Short mmCIF file of C-alpha atoms in Angstrom, two decimals:
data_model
loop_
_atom_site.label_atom_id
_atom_site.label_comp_id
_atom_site.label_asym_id
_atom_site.label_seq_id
_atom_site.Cartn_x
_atom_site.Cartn_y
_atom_site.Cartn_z
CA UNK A 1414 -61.10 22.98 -24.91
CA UNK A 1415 -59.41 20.62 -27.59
CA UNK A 1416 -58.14 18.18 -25.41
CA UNK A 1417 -58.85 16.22 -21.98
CA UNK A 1418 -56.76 17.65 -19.01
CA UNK A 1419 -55.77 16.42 -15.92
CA UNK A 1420 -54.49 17.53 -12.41
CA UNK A 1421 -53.40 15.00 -9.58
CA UNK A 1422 -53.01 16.07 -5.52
CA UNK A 1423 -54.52 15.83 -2.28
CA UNK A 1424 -56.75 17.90 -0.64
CA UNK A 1425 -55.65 20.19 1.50
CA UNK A 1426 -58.16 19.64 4.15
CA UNK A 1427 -58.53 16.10 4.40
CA UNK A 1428 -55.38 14.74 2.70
CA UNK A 1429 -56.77 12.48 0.23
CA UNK A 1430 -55.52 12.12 -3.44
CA UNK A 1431 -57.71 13.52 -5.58
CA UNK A 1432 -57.69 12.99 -9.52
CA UNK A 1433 -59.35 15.68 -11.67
CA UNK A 1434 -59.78 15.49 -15.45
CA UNK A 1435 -61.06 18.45 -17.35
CA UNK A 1436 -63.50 17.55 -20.25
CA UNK A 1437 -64.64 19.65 -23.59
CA UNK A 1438 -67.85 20.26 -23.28
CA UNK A 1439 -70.69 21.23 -25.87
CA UNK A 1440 -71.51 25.13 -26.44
CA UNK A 1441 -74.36 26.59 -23.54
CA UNK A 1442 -73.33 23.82 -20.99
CA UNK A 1443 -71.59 25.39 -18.39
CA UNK A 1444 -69.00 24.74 -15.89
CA UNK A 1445 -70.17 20.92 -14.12
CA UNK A 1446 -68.44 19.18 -11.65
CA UNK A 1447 -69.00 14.79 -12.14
CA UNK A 1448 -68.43 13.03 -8.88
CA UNK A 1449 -67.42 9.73 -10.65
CA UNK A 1450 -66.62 8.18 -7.59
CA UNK A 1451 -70.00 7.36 -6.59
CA UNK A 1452 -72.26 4.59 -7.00
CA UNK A 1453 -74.37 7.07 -9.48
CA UNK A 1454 -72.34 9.61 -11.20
CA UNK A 1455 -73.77 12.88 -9.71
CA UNK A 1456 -73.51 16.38 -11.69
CA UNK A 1457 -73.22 19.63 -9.75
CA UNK A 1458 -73.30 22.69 -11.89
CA UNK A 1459 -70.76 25.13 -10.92
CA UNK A 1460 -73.75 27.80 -9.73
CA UNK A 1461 -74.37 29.78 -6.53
CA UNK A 1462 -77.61 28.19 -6.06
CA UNK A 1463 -75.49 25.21 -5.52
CA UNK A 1464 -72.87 26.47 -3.45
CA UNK A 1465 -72.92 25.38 1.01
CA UNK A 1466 -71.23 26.84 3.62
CA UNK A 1467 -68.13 26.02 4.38
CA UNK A 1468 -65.31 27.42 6.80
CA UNK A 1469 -62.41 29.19 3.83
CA UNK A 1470 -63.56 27.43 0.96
CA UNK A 1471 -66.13 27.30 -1.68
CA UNK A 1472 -67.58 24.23 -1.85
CA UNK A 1473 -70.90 23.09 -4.39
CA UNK A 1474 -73.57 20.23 -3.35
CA UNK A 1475 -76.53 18.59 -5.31
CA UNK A 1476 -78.22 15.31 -4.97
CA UNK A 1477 -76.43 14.50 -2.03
CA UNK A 1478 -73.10 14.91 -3.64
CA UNK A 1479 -70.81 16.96 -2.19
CA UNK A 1480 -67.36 18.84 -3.96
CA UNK A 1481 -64.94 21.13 -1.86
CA UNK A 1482 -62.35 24.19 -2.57
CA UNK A 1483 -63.06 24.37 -6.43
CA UNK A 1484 -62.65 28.33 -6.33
CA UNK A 1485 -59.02 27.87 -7.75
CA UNK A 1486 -60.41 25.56 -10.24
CA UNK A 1487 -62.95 28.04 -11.24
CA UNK A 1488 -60.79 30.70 -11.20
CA UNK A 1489 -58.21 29.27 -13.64
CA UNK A 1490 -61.28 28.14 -15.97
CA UNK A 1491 -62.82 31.61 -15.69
CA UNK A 1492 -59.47 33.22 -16.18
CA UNK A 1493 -58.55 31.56 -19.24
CA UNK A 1494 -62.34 32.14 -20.76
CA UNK A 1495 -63.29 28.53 -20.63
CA UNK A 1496 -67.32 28.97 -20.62
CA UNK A 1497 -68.00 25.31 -21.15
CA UNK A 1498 -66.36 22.18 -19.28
CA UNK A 1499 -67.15 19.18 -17.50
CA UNK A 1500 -65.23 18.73 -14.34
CA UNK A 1501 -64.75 14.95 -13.50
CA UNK A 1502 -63.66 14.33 -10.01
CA UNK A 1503 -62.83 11.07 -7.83
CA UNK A 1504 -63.01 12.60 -3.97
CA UNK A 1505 -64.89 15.44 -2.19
CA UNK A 1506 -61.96 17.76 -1.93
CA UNK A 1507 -60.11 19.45 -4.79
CA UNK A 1508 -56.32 19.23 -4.85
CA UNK A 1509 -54.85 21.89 -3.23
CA UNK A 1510 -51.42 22.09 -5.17
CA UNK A 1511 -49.66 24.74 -4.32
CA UNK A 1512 -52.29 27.02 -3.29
CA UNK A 1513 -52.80 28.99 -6.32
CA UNK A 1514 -54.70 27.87 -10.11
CA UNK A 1515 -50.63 27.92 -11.80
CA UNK A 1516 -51.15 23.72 -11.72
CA UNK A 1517 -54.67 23.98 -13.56
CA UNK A 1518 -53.62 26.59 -15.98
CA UNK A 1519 -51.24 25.03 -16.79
CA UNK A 1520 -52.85 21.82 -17.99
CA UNK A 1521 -55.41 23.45 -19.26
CA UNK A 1522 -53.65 25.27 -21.82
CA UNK A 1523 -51.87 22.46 -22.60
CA UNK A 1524 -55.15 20.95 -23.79
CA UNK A 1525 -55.55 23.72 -25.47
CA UNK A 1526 -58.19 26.39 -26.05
CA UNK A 1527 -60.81 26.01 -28.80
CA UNK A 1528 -63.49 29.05 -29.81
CA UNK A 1529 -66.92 27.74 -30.33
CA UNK A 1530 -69.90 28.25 -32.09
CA UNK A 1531 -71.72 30.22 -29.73
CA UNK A 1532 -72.55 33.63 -28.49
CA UNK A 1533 -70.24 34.00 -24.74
CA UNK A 1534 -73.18 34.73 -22.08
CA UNK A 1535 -72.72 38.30 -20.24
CA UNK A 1536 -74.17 39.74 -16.93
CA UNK A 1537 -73.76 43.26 -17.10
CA UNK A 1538 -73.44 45.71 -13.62
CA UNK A 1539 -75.88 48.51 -14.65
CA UNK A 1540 -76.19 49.96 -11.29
CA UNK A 1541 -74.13 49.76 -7.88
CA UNK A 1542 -75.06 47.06 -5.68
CA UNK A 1543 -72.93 47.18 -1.80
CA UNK A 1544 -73.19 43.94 0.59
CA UNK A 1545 -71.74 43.86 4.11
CA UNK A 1546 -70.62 46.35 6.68
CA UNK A 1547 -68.07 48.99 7.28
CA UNK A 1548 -65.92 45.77 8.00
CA UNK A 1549 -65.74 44.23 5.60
CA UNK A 1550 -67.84 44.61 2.12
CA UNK A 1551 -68.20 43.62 -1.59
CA UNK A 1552 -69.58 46.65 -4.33
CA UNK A 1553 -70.36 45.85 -8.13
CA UNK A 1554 -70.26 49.03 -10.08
CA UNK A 1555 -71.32 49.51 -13.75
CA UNK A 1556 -67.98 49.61 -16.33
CA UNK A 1557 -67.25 52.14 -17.75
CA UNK A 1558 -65.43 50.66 -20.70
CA UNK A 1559 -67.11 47.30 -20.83
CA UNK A 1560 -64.02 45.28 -18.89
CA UNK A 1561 -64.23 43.46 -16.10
CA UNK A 1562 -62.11 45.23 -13.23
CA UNK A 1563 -61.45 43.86 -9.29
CA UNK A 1564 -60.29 45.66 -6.77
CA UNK A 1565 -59.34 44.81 -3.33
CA UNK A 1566 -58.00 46.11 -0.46
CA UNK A 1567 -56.61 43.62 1.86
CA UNK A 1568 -56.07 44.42 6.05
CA UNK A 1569 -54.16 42.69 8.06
CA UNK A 1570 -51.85 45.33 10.28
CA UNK A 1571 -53.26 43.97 13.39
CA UNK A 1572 -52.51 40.59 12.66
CA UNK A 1573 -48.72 41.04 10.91
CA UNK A 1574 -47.22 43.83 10.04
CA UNK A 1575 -45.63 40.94 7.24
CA UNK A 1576 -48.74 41.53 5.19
CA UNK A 1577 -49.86 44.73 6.83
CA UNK A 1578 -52.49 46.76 4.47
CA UNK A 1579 -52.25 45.77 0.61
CA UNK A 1580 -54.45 47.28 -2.23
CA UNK A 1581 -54.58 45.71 -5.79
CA UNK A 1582 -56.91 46.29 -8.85
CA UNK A 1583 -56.77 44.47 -12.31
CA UNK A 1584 -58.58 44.74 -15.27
CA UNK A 1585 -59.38 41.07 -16.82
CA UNK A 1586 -57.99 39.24 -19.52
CA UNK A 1587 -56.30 35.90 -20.17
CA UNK A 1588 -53.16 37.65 -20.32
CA UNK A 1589 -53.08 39.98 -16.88
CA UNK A 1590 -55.16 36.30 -15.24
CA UNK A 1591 -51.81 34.25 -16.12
CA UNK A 1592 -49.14 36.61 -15.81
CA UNK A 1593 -50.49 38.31 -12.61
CA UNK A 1594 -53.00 36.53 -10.36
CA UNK A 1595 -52.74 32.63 -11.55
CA UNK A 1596 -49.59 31.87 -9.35
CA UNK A 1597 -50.75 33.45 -6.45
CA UNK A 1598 -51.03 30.92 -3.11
CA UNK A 1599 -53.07 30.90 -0.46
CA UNK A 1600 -51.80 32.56 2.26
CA UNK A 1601 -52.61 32.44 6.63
CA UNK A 1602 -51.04 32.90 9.90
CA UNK A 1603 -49.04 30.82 12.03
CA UNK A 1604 -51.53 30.38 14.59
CA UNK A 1605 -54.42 29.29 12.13
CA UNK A 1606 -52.00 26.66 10.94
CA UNK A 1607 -51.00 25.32 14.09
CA UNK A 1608 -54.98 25.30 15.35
CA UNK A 1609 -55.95 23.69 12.13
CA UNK A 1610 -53.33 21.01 13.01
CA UNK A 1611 -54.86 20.38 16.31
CA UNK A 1612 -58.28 19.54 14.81
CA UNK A 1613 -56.64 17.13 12.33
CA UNK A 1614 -56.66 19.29 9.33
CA UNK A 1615 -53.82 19.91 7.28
CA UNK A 1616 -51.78 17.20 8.05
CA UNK A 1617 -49.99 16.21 4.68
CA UNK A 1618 -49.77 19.96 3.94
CA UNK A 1619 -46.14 21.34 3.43
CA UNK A 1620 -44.67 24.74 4.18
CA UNK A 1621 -44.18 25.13 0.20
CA UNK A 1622 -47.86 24.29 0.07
CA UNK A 1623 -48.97 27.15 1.23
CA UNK A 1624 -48.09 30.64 2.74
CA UNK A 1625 -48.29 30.68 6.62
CA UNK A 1626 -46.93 33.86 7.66
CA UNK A 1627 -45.48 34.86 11.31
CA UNK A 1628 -44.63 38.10 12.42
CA UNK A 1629 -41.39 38.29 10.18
CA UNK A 1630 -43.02 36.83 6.95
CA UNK A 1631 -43.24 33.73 5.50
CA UNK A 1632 -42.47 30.49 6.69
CA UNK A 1633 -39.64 28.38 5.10
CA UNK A 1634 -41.19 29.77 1.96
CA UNK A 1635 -40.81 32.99 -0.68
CA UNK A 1636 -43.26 35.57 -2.29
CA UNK A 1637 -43.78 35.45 -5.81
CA UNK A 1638 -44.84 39.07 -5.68
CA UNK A 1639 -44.69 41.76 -2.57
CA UNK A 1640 -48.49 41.97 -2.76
CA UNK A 1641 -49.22 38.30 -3.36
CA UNK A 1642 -51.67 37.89 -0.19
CA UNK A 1643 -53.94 40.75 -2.11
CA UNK A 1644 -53.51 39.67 -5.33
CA UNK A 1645 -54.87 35.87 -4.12
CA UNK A 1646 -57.88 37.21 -2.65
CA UNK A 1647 -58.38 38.50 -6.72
CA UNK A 1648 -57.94 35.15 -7.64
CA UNK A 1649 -60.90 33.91 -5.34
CA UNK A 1650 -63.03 36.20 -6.36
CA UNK A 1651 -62.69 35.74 -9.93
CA UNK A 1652 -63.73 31.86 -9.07
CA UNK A 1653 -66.36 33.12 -6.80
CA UNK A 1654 -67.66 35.42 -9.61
CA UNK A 1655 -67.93 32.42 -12.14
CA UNK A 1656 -70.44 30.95 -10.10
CA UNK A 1657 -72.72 33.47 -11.69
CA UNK A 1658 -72.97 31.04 -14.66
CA UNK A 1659 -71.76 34.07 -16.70
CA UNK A 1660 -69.34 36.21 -17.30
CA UNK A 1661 -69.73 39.39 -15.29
CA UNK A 1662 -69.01 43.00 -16.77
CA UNK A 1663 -68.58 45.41 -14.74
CA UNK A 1664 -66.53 46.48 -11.48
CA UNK A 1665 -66.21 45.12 -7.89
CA UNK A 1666 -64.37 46.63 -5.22
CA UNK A 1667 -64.35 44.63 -2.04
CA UNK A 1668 -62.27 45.37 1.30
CA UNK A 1669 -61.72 42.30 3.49
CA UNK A 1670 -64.40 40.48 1.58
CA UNK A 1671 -64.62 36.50 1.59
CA UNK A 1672 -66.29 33.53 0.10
CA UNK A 1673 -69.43 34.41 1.71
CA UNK A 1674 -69.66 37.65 1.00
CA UNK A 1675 -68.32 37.01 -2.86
CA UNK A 1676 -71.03 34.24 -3.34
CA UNK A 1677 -73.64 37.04 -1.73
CA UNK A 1678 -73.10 39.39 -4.15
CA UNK A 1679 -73.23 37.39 -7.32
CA UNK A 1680 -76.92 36.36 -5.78
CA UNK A 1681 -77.91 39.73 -5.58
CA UNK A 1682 -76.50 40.92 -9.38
CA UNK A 1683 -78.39 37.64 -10.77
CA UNK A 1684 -81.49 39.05 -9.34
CA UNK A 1685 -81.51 42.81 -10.06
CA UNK A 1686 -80.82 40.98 -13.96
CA UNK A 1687 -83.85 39.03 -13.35
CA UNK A 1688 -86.21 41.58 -12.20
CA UNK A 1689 -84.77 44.61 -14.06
CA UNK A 1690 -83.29 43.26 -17.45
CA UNK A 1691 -83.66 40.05 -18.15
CA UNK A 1692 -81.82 40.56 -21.67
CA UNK A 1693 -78.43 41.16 -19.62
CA UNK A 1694 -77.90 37.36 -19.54
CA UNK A 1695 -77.77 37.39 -22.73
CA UNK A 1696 -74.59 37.63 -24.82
#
C-alpha cells in the first residue's frame, strides 16, 4: 500500500459503528488486525490458528481480544494481492457495508498499490486433500498451470427455487477478483432474517444491506449478477483461504462448504506443507 485507507459502518450483527483504517505495512509482516480501542492495543494476526467459532462469520481472537466478520476484509486484501497490512480497528465487529468487499476495494485502491522488496510467500497444493461429507465438502487439488482456481457449487432447491442450484469457478487475479466476485453481497432467507430479528440481531440492517431472499427472489432489492449467491460464497473463501498466511496455489472445489469447513482445510494444507515440504512456504 502507498497510502492509509479507511472504511466507516456498523456491524451487521451488533449495530455498532465501526471505523477501520488500513495501514502499509513492512515486507514479511502479514495481514494484523490492531484493536485500538482497548486499554492495550492488542494485535491479532490474520491466521487460522487464531480464528474461533462463530455462527456465519469468521471471526480472529488473541490475548483476549476479540475481532468479528473480517472474511470480506480479507477477501478484498487477498484479492487485490495485498500480502502485508496492518488492520486498525475501533469495535469487535467489522462493518458490514453492503455485504460484499466493493466498499474495501474500493478504498484500498484508492490508497493505492505499491510492489515491495520481497519475495510473495506461496503454499503450493501438491496432492488432493477432501474434508467433510457427501453433504457438504471442501477439496484442494494440485494446479495444473500454477493459478489459483475456486470452484463451487452452491444448493439451495429445497430452500428457494429463487437461488435453486448454482455452480461457479474462477481462476484468480486482481482483475477477475474486482470485476467478478468483489461486489457480490451476502445473501439468506426470509426466515433466517426474521429469526435473527427475534434474538436482537440485525436490527440497523437494511433490505439494501443485504440479500434476503423469499420464495420469489429478493427482497426490495436487485442481483448484480444471476449467480451472485454462488459467486459470494467465492468471495468467502478467498478470505477464508488468506488465513493461510500465504498465498495458496492450487485448486479447491467445495459444494455447500462454509467458514468452518474453509478454515478446516487451510489447517490441513499448512500441515501436509509442514510435514511433507517445508520449502512450499516459501516463495
Amino acid at each position: 500500500m502507498e497510502s492509509r485507507a479507511t472504511v466507516r459502518g456498523f456491524g451487521y450483527w451488533s449495530g455498532i459503528d465501526v471505523c477501520v483504517e488500513f495501514r502499509p505495512a513492512p515486507p514479511d509482516s502479514g495481514i494484523v488486525f490492531v484493536r485500538h480501542d482497548l486499554a492495550s492495543p492488542v494485535r491479532i494476526p490474520a491466521l487460522v490458528a487464531n480464528r474461533i467459532e462463530t455462527p456465519r462469520r469468521t471471526s480472529l481472537s488473541k490475548d483476549g481480544a476479540t475481532i468479528e466478520m473480517v472474511e470480506h476484509i480479507l477477501a478484498a486484501l487477498a484479492g487485490l494481492g495485498i500480502d502485508n497490512c496492518e488492520v486498525w480497528v475501533d469495535q469487535t465487529e467489522m462493518p458490514g457495508c453492503d455485504g460484499s468487499s466493493q466498499q474495501f476495494v474500493d478504498a484500498l485502491q484508492v490508497a493505492g498499490l505499491v510492489a515491495q522488496d520481497a519475495l510473495r510467500q506461496q503454499l503450493i497444493v501438491r496432492q488432493v486433500t477432501r474434508l467433510g461429507d457427501s453433504e457438504y465438502w471442501i477439496e484442494a487439488q494440485p494446479s495444473q498451470d500454477g493459478t489459483t482456481t475456486i470452484r463451487y457449487r452452491l444448493d439451495y432447491a429445497a430452500a428457494t427455487p429463487a437461488i435453486g442450484r448454482q455452480t461457479a469457478e474462477f481462476s484468480l487475479d486482481r482483475e477477475v477478483f474486482c470485476r467478478e466476485l468483489a461486489s457480490c453481497r451476502t445473501f439468506m432467507l426470509d426466515q433466517e432474517a426474521k429469526w435473527l430479528l427475534s434474538q436482537g440481531f440485525g436490527q440497523r440492517v437494511q433490505p439494501s444491506d443485504v440479500l434476503v431472499f423469499d420464495q420469489e427472489g429478493p427482497i426490495e432489492n436487485e442481483l448484480r449478477y444471476e449467480d451472485e449467491c454462488v459467486r459470494h460464497k467465492i468471495l468467502d473463501i478467498v478470505g477464508d483461504l488468506s488465513l493461510a498466511g500465504c498465498r495458496i496455489v492450487g485448486k479447491i472445489v467445495a459444494h455447500r462448504s462454509g467458514h468452518r469447513l474453509n478454515a478446516e482445510l487451510v489447517k490441513a494444507l499448512l500441515n501436509e506443507a509442514v510435514e511433507m515440504e517445508p520449502r512450499r512456504l516459501s516463495a
